CSV table of C-alpha atoms and ligand atoms in Angstrom, one decimal:
chain,number,residue,atom,x,y,z
A,23,UNK,CA,-23.2,-183.8,5.0
A,24,UNK,CA,-26.4,-182.0,5.6
A,25,UNK,CA,-26.9,-183.9,8.7
A,26,UNK,CA,-23.5,-183.2,9.9
A,27,UNK,CA,-23.9,-179.4,9.2
A,28,UNK,CA,-27.2,-179.4,11.0
A,29,UNK,CA,-25.7,-181.1,14.0
A,30,UNK,CA,-22.8,-178.6,14.1
A,31,UNK,CA,-25.3,-175.8,13.9
A,32,UNK,CA,-27.4,-177.2,16.8
A,33,UNK,CA,-24.2,-177.7,18.9
A,34,UNK,CA,-23.1,-174.1,18.3
A,35,UNK,CA,-26.6,-172.7,19.2
A,36,UNK,CA,-26.6,-174.9,22.5
A,37,UNK,CA,-23.1,-173.5,23.4
A,38,UNK,CA,-24.4,-170.0,22.7
A,39,UNK,CA,-27.4,-170.5,24.9
A,40,UNK,CA,-25.3,-171.9,27.7
A,41,UNK,CA,-22.9,-169.0,27.4
A,42,UNK,CA,-25.7,-166.5,27.5
A,43,UNK,CA,-27.1,-168.3,30.5
A,44,UNK,CA,-23.8,-168.0,32.3
A,45,UNK,CA,-23.4,-164.3,31.5
A,46,UNK,CA,-24.1,-162.2,34.4
A,47,UNK,CA,-26.5,-159.4,34.0
A,48,UNK,CA,-25.2,-155.9,34.3
A,49,UNK,CA,-25.6,-154.4,37.7
A,50,UNK,CA,-26.9,-150.9,38.3
A,51,UNK,CA,-25.2,-148.6,40.9
A,52,UNK,CA,-28.2,-148.9,43.2
A,53,UNK,CA,-27.4,-152.7,43.6
A,54,UNK,CA,-24.7,-153.6,46.1
A,55,UNK,CA,-21.5,-154.5,44.4
A,56,UNK,CA,-19.2,-157.1,46.0
A,57,UNK,CA,-15.5,-156.6,45.6
A,58,UNK,CA,-13.0,-159.3,46.9
A,59,UNK,CA,-9.5,-158.0,47.4
A,60,UNK,CA,-6.7,-160.6,47.5
A,61,UNK,CA,-3.3,-159.7,49.0
A,62,UNK,CA,-0.1,-161.8,48.7
A,63,UNK,CA,0.8,-161.4,52.5
A,64,UNK,CA,-0.4,-159.4,55.4
A,65,UNK,CA,2.8,-157.6,56.5
A,66,UNK,CA,4.0,-155.8,53.4
A,67,UNK,CA,4.2,-152.2,54.3
A,68,UNK,CA,3.6,-150.7,50.9
A,69,UNK,CA,0.7,-153.1,50.1
A,70,UNK,CA,-0.9,-152.5,53.5
A,71,UNK,CA,-0.8,-148.8,52.9
A,72,UNK,CA,-3.0,-149.4,49.7
A,73,UNK,CA,-5.3,-151.6,51.7
A,74,UNK,CA,-5.6,-149.0,54.5
A,75,UNK,CA,-6.4,-146.3,51.9
A,76,UNK,CA,-9.1,-148.5,50.3
A,77,UNK,CA,-10.7,-149.0,53.6
A,78,UNK,CA,-10.5,-145.3,54.4
A,79,UNK,CA,-11.7,-144.1,51.0
A,80,UNK,CA,-14.6,-146.3,50.2
A,81,UNK,CA,-17.3,-144.7,52.3
A,82,UNK,CA,-16.6,-141.3,50.6
A,83,UNK,CA,-16.2,-143.1,47.3
A,84,UNK,CA,-19.7,-144.6,47.8
A,85,UNK,CA,-21.1,-141.2,48.6
A,86,UNK,CA,-19.5,-139.5,45.6
A,87,UNK,CA,-20.2,-142.3,43.1
A,88,UNK,CA,-23.7,-143.0,44.3
A,89,UNK,CA,-22.9,-146.7,44.5
A,90,UNK,CA,-23.2,-149.3,47.2
A,91,UNK,CA,-20.1,-151.5,47.7
A,92,UNK,CA,-19.1,-154.3,49.9
A,93,UNK,CA,-15.4,-154.8,50.2
A,94,UNK,CA,-13.7,-157.8,51.6
A,95,UNK,CA,-10.0,-158.7,52.0
A,96,UNK,CA,-8.0,-162.0,52.1
A,97,UNK,CA,-4.3,-162.6,52.8
A,98,UNK,CA,-2.5,-165.4,51.1
A,99,UNK,CA,0.6,-165.9,53.4
A,100,UNK,CA,2.8,-165.8,50.3
A,101,UNK,CA,1.3,-169.1,48.9
A,102,UNK,CA,-0.4,-169.0,45.5
A,103,UNK,CA,-2.4,-172.3,46.2
A,104,UNK,CA,-3.9,-170.5,49.3
A,105,UNK,CA,-4.7,-167.5,47.0
A,106,UNK,CA,-6.3,-169.7,44.4
A,107,UNK,CA,-8.6,-171.2,47.1
A,108,UNK,CA,-9.6,-167.7,48.2
A,109,UNK,CA,-10.4,-166.8,44.6
A,110,UNK,CA,-12.7,-170.0,44.4
A,111,UNK,CA,-14.3,-168.8,47.6
A,112,UNK,CA,-15.2,-165.4,46.4
A,113,UNK,CA,-16.4,-166.7,43.1
A,114,UNK,CA,-18.7,-169.3,44.7
A,115,UNK,CA,-20.1,-166.5,46.8
A,116,UNK,CA,-20.9,-164.5,43.7
A,117,UNK,CA,-18.5,-161.6,44.1
A,118,UNK,CA,-18.8,-159.2,41.2
A,119,UNK,CA,-15.1,-158.3,40.7
A,120,UNK,CA,-11.8,-159.3,42.2
A,121,UNK,CA,-8.7,-157.0,42.9
A,122,UNK,CA,-5.8,-159.4,42.9
A,123,UNK,CA,-2.3,-158.7,44.3
A,124,UNK,CA,-0.8,-162.1,43.0
A,125,UNK,CA,1.6,-164.1,45.1
A,126,UNK,CA,3.4,-165.4,42.0
A,127,UNK,CA,3.0,-163.1,39.1
A,128,UNK,CA,3.8,-166.0,36.7
A,129,UNK,CA,0.9,-168.0,37.8
A,130,UNK,CA,-1.9,-165.4,36.7
A,131,UNK,CA,-3.2,-167.9,34.1
A,132,UNK,CA,-5.0,-170.1,36.7
A,133,UNK,CA,-6.6,-167.1,38.3
A,134,UNK,CA,-7.7,-165.8,34.9
A,135,UNK,CA,-9.2,-169.1,33.9
A,136,UNK,CA,-11.3,-169.2,37.0
A,137,UNK,CA,-12.4,-165.6,36.7
A,138,UNK,CA,-13.3,-166.0,33.1
A,139,UNK,CA,-15.4,-169.1,33.5
A,140,UNK,CA,-17.3,-167.3,36.2
A,141,UNK,CA,-17.4,-164.1,34.0
A,142,UNK,CA,-16.0,-162.0,36.8
A,143,UNK,CA,-13.5,-159.3,35.9
A,144,UNK,CA,-10.1,-159.0,37.6
A,145,UNK,CA,-8.1,-156.0,38.4
A,146,UNK,CA,-4.5,-157.1,39.2
A,147,UNK,CA,-2.4,-154.7,41.1
A,148,UNK,CA,1.2,-154.1,42.2
A,149,UNK,CA,2.4,-157.6,41.1
A,150,UNK,CA,2.2,-157.5,37.5
A,151,UNK,CA,1.1,-160.5,35.3
A,152,UNK,CA,3.1,-161.0,32.1
A,153,UNK,CA,1.7,-159.1,29.2
A,154,UNK,CA,0.4,-162.2,27.3
A,155,UNK,CA,-1.7,-163.1,30.3
A,156,UNK,CA,-3.5,-159.7,30.4
A,157,UNK,CA,-4.4,-160.1,26.8
A,158,UNK,CA,-6.2,-163.5,27.4
A,159,UNK,CA,-9.6,-161.8,28.1
A,160,UNK,CA,-11.1,-158.4,27.8
A,161,UNK,CA,-12.1,-158.0,31.4
A,162,UNK,CA,-8.6,-158.1,32.9
A,163,UNK,CA,-6.7,-154.9,34.0
A,164,UNK,CA,-3.5,-154.0,35.9
A,165,UNK,CA,-3.0,-151.1,38.2
A,166,UNK,CA,0.7,-150.4,39.2
A,167,UNK,CA,3.5,-148.1,39.0
A,168,UNK,CA,6.0,-147.9,36.2
A,169,UNK,CA,9.2,-149.6,37.4
A,170,UNK,CA,11.4,-147.9,34.8
A,171,UNK,CA,10.1,-144.5,35.9
A,172,UNK,CA,10.7,-145.1,39.6
A,173,UNK,CA,14.2,-146.5,39.0
A,174,UNK,CA,15.1,-143.5,36.8
A,175,UNK,CA,13.7,-141.0,39.4
A,176,UNK,CA,15.7,-142.7,42.1
A,177,UNK,CA,18.9,-142.4,40.0
A,178,UNK,CA,18.2,-138.7,39.5
A,179,UNK,CA,17.9,-138.2,43.2
A,180,UNK,CA,21.5,-139.3,43.6
A,181,UNK,CA,22.6,-137.3,40.5
A,182,UNK,CA,21.0,-134.1,41.9
A,183,UNK,CA,22.7,-134.8,45.3
A,184,UNK,CA,26.0,-135.3,43.8
A,185,UNK,CA,25.8,-132.1,41.8
A,186,UNK,CA,24.9,-130.2,45.0
A,187,UNK,CA,27.1,-132.0,47.6
A,188,UNK,CA,29.9,-133.9,45.7
A,189,UNK,CA,32.1,-134.4,48.7
A,190,UNK,CA,29.2,-135.8,50.8
A,191,UNK,CA,28.7,-138.5,48.2
A,192,UNK,CA,32.2,-139.2,47.0
A,193,UNK,CA,33.4,-139.4,50.6
A,194,UNK,CA,37.0,-140.6,49.9
A,195,UNK,CA,37.3,-138.1,46.9
A,196,UNK,CA,38.5,-140.8,44.5
A,197,UNK,CA,36.2,-139.8,41.7
A,198,UNK,CA,34.3,-143.1,41.9
A,199,UNK,CA,31.0,-143.8,43.9
A,200,UNK,CA,31.3,-147.2,45.7
A,201,UNK,CA,27.8,-148.5,46.2
A,202,UNK,CA,25.8,-151.4,47.5
A,203,UNK,CA,22.4,-152.5,46.3
A,204,UNK,CA,19.4,-153.9,48.2
A,205,UNK,CA,17.1,-155.8,45.9
A,206,UNK,CA,13.5,-156.8,46.3
A,207,UNK,CA,12.0,-160.3,45.6
A,208,UNK,CA,13.8,-161.8,42.5
A,209,UNK,CA,10.5,-162.8,40.9
A,210,UNK,CA,9.0,-159.3,41.2
A,211,UNK,CA,8.9,-157.1,38.1
A,212,UNK,CA,10.0,-154.0,40.1
A,213,UNK,CA,13.3,-155.5,41.4
A,214,UNK,CA,15.2,-156.0,38.1
A,215,UNK,CA,13.9,-153.0,36.4
A,216,UNK,CA,14.4,-150.5,39.2
A,217,UNK,CA,17.9,-151.8,39.8
A,218,UNK,CA,18.7,-151.5,36.1
A,219,UNK,CA,17.4,-148.0,35.6
A,220,UNK,CA,18.6,-146.5,38.9
A,221,UNK,CA,22.1,-147.5,38.1
A,222,UNK,CA,21.8,-146.7,34.4
A,223,UNK,CA,20.6,-143.2,35.2
A,224,UNK,CA,23.8,-142.6,37.3
A,225,UNK,CA,26.0,-143.9,34.5
A,226,UNK,CA,24.2,-141.7,31.9
A,227,UNK,CA,24.8,-138.7,34.0
A,228,UNK,CA,28.5,-139.4,33.9
A,229,UNK,CA,29.1,-140.7,37.4
A,230,UNK,CA,31.7,-143.4,37.7
A,231,UNK,CA,30.5,-146.3,39.9
A,232,UNK,CA,32.0,-149.2,41.6
A,233,UNK,CA,29.5,-151.9,42.8
A,234,UNK,CA,30.9,-153.3,46.1
A,235,UNK,CA,28.0,-155.7,46.7
A,236,UNK,CA,24.4,-156.4,46.3
A,237,UNK,CA,21.8,-158.8,47.6
A,238,UNK,CA,18.2,-159.7,47.8
A,239,UNK,CA,16.3,-158.6,50.8
A,240,UNK,CA,12.9,-159.4,49.6
A,241,UNK,CA,11.4,-156.0,50.3
A,242,UNK,CA,11.8,-156.6,54.0
A,243,UNK,CA,13.2,-154.1,56.6
A,244,UNK,CA,14.9,-156.7,58.8
A,245,UNK,CA,16.5,-158.4,55.9
A,246,UNK,CA,17.7,-155.0,54.6
A,247,UNK,CA,19.3,-154.5,58.0
A,248,UNK,CA,20.9,-157.9,58.2
A,249,UNK,CA,22.5,-157.4,54.7
A,250,UNK,CA,23.7,-153.9,55.3
A,251,UNK,CA,25.2,-154.9,58.7
A,252,UNK,CA,27.1,-157.6,56.8
A,253,UNK,CA,28.3,-155.1,54.3
A,254,UNK,CA,29.4,-152.6,57.0
A,255,UNK,CA,31.4,-155.3,58.6
A,256,UNK,CA,33.0,-156.2,55.2
A,257,UNK,CA,33.5,-152.8,53.6
A,258,UNK,CA,33.1,-150.3,56.4
A,259,UNK,CA,33.8,-146.7,55.3
A,260,UNK,CA,34.3,-147.8,51.7
A,261,UNK,CA,30.5,-147.7,51.2
A,262,UNK,CA,29.5,-144.3,49.8
A,263,UNK,CA,25.9,-145.0,48.6
A,264,UNK,CA,23.1,-147.5,49.5
A,265,UNK,CA,20.6,-147.9,46.7
A,266,UNK,CA,17.5,-149.7,47.8
A,267,UNK,CA,14.6,-151.1,45.6
A,268,UNK,CA,12.1,-150.0,48.2
A,269,UNK,CA,11.7,-147.8,51.4
A,270,UNK,CA,11.4,-150.7,53.8
A,271,UNK,CA,14.8,-152.2,52.9
A,272,UNK,CA,16.3,-148.6,53.0
A,273,UNK,CA,14.8,-148.2,56.5
A,274,UNK,CA,16.6,-151.5,57.4
A,275,UNK,CA,19.8,-150.0,56.1
A,276,UNK,CA,19.2,-147.0,58.4
A,277,UNK,CA,18.7,-149.4,61.3
A,278,UNK,CA,22.0,-151.0,60.5
A,279,UNK,CA,23.8,-147.7,60.2
A,280,UNK,CA,22.3,-146.5,63.5
A,281,UNK,CA,23.3,-149.7,65.3
A,282,UNK,CA,26.8,-149.2,63.9
A,283,UNK,CA,26.9,-145.7,65.3
A,284,UNK,CA,28.1,-144.0,62.2
A,285,UNK,CA,26.9,-140.9,60.6
A,286,UNK,CA,25.7,-142.0,57.1
A,287,UNK,CA,22.7,-140.9,55.2
A,288,UNK,CA,23.6,-141.7,51.5
A,289,UNK,CA,20.6,-144.0,51.1
A,290,UNK,CA,17.8,-143.8,48.6
A,291,UNK,CA,14.5,-145.7,48.5
A,292,UNK,CA,11.4,-146.0,46.5
A,293,UNK,CA,7.6,-146.1,47.7
A,294,UNK,CA,7.1,-143.0,49.7
A,295,UNK,CA,5.6,-144.8,52.5
A,296,UNK,CA,4.9,-142.6,55.6
A,297,UNK,CA,8.0,-144.1,57.4
A,298,UNK,CA,10.1,-143.6,54.2
A,299,UNK,CA,9.1,-140.0,53.8
A,300,UNK,CA,9.6,-139.3,57.6
A,301,UNK,CA,13.2,-140.8,57.2
A,302,UNK,CA,13.8,-138.3,54.3
A,303,UNK,CA,12.5,-135.4,56.2
A,304,UNK,CA,14.7,-136.0,59.2
A,305,UNK,CA,17.7,-136.3,56.9
A,306,UNK,CA,18.4,-140.0,57.3
A,307,UNK,CA,18.0,-140.6,53.6
A,308,UNK,CA,18.8,-138.7,50.4
A,309,UNK,CA,15.3,-139.2,49.1
A,310,UNK,CA,12.5,-141.4,48.0
A,311,UNK,CA,10.0,-141.9,45.2
A,312,UNK,CA,6.4,-141.4,46.2
A,313,UNK,CA,4.1,-143.8,44.3
A,314,UNK,CA,0.9,-142.6,45.9
A,315,UNK,CA,-0.9,-145.3,47.9
A,316,UNK,CA,-3.9,-143.0,48.0
A,317,UNK,CA,-4.0,-142.8,44.2
A,318,UNK,CA,-3.6,-146.6,43.9
A,319,UNK,CA,-6.7,-147.1,46.1
A,320,UNK,CA,-8.7,-144.5,44.3
A,321,UNK,CA,-8.0,-146.0,40.8
A,322,UNK,CA,-8.5,-149.5,42.1
A,323,UNK,CA,-12.0,-148.8,43.4
A,324,UNK,CA,-13.1,-146.8,40.5
A,325,UNK,CA,-11.7,-149.3,37.9
A,326,UNK,CA,-13.1,-152.4,39.8
A,327,UNK,CA,-16.5,-150.9,39.9
A,328,UNK,CA,-16.6,-149.8,36.3
A,329,UNK,CA,-15.3,-153.1,35.1
A,330,UNK,CA,-17.8,-155.0,37.1
A,331,UNK,CA,-20.8,-152.9,36.2
A,332,UNK,CA,-19.6,-152.9,32.5
A,333,UNK,CA,-19.6,-149.0,32.4
A,334,UNK,CA,-17.3,-146.9,30.3
A,335,UNK,CA,-13.6,-146.7,31.3
A,336,UNK,CA,-13.2,-143.1,29.8
A,337,UNK,CA,-11.1,-140.8,31.8
A,338,UNK,CA,-9.2,-143.6,33.6
A,339,UNK,CA,-6.1,-143.3,31.5
A,340,UNK,CA,-5.8,-146.9,30.5
A,341,UNK,CA,-2.8,-147.7,28.4
A,342,UNK,CA,-2.9,-150.0,25.3
A,343,UNK,CA,-1.5,-152.9,27.5
A,344,UNK,CA,-4.7,-152.5,29.7
A,345,UNK,CA,-2.7,-151.0,32.6
A,346,UNK,CA,-3.3,-147.9,34.6
A,347,UNK,CA,0.1,-146.5,35.9
A,348,UNK,CA,0.0,-144.5,39.1
A,349,UNK,CA,1.8,-141.1,38.8
A,350,UNK,CA,4.9,-140.6,40.9
A,351,UNK,CA,7.4,-138.0,42.1
A,352,UNK,CA,10.6,-137.8,44.0
A,353,UNK,CA,11.1,-136.1,47.3
A,354,UNK,CA,14.6,-135.2,48.6
A,355,UNK,CA,16.1,-134.3,52.0
A,356,UNK,CA,16.0,-130.5,51.0
A,357,UNK,CA,12.2,-130.9,50.6
A,358,UNK,CA,12.4,-130.6,46.7
A,359,UNK,CA,9.8,-132.5,44.6
A,360,UNK,CA,10.2,-133.5,41.1
A,361,UNK,CA,8.4,-135.6,38.4
A,362,UNK,CA,10.0,-137.3,35.4
A,363,UNK,CA,8.3,-135.1,32.8
A,364,UNK,CA,9.8,-131.9,34.5
A,365,UNK,CA,13.3,-133.5,34.5
A,366,UNK,CA,12.9,-134.3,30.8
A,367,UNK,CA,11.9,-130.7,30.1
A,368,UNK,CA,14.8,-129.4,32.0
A,369,UNK,CA,17.2,-131.5,30.0
A,370,UNK,CA,15.9,-130.4,26.6
B,13,LIG,C1,7.0,-152.1,46.5
B,13,LIG,C2,7.5,-152.9,47.7
B,13,LIG,C3,6.5,-154.0,48.0
B,13,LIG,C4,6.3,-154.8,46.8
B,13,LIG,C5,5.2,-155.8,47.0
B,13,LIG,C6,6.8,-153.0,45.3
B,13,LIG,O1,6.3,-152.3,44.2
B,13,LIG,O2,8.0,-151.2,46.2
B,13,LIG,O3,7.6,-152.0,48.8
B,13,LIG,O4,7.0,-154.8,49.0
B,13,LIG,O5,5.8,-154.0,45.7
B,13,LIG,O6,4.7,-156.5,45.9
């Protein structure tokens, strides 16, 4: 028994020594910090906007924070195996932290395992791992927008529009709003939740709805155009509202409407991309929800650095589930801006 116990103790000590040996030493701000940013595909408008912002902001960020950073980007062609290889590469090159825009949000466990065994923190963003995955290790975080909030704000855009211009929305004056719905990727957390809350907000406000059709256009403008064209052929003037899970598909719907040579702008989107906001400003859409790409980039750089250098995360507004949610607001074709908090206050 004594021998066994001594053996167990020795083993535990050896494991501890190996673990300590693997543990990276904390890096000071004067030392260069290597950040690897992994993106699910190259031509996603919203995510590209975040990438551009990171590139644009990081010199200023270095100046303001007094740190030295090296930032590298990889694109995974929508293939999780490619992204996993890219992660292996960054880890073998001794990167200090990874910002990961997962291809498949249900495949986070493999990524986490790799990062954990190399003791490299991960900041996931925009494509959210399931809650249990984020709890697997204390050096994992998520930066994203709140899908429920964006869906609710999108619904409120329509509610407000209806209050102001009822006859423009209910075009046939039958007391029912006939709508179609453009949905993002089926595996993306934002698709289902945005759909649910945008529609529910309309119902809660007392609007009577009839869903003519809906379909998945995978966030992509050309797919949004194709589906809308199909619906215009099938339902024509019956369509009174097009709800889109993001701006790019809404822009696709505008393309279809323009090709169809009709005057129709009862379209709402989410993201607030420059193209989306321009469409709202020129009256081609009722409105959009701005989930600031600038803010995303700022939080990503800051959180990645602090996580890697093992500094305090105070002031970053991290929720209990280890996520930081980017604030958002809606903007409509009359130039009005609104945040959810304000809407709630008005209701009470
Ligand atoms: C955005 C989409 C984008 C997707 C990519 C969503 O949150 O609204 O525009 O294509 O993220 O993951």
